[in-house]
PDB file of C-alpha atoms in Angstrom:
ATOM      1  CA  UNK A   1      83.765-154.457  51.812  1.00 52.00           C
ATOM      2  CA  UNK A   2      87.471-155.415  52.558  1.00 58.00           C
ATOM      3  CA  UNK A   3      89.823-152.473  52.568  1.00 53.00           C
ATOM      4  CA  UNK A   4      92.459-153.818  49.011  1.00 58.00           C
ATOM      5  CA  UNK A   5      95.783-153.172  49.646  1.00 66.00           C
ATOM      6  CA  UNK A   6      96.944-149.354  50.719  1.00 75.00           C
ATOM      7  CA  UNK A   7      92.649-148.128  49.744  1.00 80.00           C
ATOM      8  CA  UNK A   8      92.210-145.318  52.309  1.00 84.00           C
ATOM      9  CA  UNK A   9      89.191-146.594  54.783  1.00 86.00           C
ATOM     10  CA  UNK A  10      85.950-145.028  54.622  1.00 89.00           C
ATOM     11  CA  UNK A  11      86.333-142.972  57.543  1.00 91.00           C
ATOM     12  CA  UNK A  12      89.422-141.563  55.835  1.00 89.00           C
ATOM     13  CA  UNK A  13      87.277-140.707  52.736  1.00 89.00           C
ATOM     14  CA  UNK A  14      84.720-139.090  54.983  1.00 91.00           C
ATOM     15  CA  UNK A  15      86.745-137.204  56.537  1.00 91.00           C
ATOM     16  CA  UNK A  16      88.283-135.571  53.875  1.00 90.00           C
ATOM     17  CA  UNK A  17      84.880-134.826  51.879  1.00 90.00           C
ATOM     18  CA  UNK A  18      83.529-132.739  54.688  1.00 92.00           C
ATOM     19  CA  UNK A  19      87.074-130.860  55.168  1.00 91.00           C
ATOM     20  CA  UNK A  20      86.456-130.489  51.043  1.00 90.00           C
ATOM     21  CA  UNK A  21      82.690-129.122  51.100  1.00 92.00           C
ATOM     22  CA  UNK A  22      84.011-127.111  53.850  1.00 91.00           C
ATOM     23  CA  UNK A  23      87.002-125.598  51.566  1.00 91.00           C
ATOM     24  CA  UNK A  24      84.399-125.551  48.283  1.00 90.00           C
ATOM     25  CA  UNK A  25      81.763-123.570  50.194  1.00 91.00           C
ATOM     26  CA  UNK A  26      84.098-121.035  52.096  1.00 91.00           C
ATOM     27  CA  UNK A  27      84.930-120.390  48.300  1.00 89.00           C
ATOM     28  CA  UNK A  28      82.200-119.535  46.188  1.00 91.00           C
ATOM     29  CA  UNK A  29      81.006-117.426  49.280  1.00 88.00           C
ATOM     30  CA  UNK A  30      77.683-120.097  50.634  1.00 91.00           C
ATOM     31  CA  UNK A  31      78.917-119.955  54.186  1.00 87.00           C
ATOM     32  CA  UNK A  32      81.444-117.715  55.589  1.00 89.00           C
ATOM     33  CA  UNK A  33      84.093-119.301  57.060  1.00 86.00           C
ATOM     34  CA  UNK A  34      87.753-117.434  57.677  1.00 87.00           C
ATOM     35  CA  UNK A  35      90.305-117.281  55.288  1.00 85.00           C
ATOM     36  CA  UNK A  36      93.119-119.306  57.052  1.00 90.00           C
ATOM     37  CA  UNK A  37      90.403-122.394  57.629  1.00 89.00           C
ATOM     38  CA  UNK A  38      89.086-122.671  54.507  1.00 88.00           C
ATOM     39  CA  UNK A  39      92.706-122.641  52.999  1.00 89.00           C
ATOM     40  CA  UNK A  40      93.580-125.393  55.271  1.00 92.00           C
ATOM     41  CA  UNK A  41      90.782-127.359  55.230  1.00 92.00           C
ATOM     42  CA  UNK A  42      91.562-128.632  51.834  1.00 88.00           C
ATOM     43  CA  UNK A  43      95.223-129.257  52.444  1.00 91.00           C
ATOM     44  CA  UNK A  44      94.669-131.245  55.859  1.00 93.00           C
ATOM     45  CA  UNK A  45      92.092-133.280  53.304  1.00 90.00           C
ATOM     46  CA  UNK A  46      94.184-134.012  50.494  1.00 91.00           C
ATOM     47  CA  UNK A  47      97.380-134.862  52.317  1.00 91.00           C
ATOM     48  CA  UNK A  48      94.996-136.788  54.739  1.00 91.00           C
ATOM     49  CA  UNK A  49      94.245-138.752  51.647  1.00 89.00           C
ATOM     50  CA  UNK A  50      98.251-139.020  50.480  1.00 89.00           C
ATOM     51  CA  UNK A  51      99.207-140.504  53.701  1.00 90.00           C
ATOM     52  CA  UNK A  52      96.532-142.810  54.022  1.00 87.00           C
ATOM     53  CA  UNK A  53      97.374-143.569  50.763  1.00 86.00           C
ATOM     54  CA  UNK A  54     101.062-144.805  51.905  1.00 86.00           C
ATOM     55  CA  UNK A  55      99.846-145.968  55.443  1.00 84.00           C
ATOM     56  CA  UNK A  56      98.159-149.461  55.689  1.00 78.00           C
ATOM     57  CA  UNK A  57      94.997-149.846  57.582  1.00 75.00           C
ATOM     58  CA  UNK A  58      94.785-145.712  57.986  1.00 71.00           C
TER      59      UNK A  58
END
């Protein structure tokens, strides 16, 4: 499957799941993971996703 226009690639998308799961279960307490990671983790993932938004081929 052809990345369509500015699509982020799959690695992108991967990427930013795990650095997700990582910010979801730091949350509700699964794993314990410190508090200045598990902030970040889901900014570096969503603005990940923004500029790869903007960025072709990223």
């Amino acid at each position: 499957m052809r990345n369509a226009g500015n699509a982020p690639t799959l690695i992108v998308w991967i990427i930013s799941l795990v650095l997700f799961i990582v910010a979801l279960v730091a949350q509700f307490g699964v794993v314990r993971i410190p508090e200045p990671a598990a902030t970040w983790s889901w900014i570096i993932g969503f603005g990940l996703l923004l500029i790869a938004c903007r960025v072709r081929g990223l």
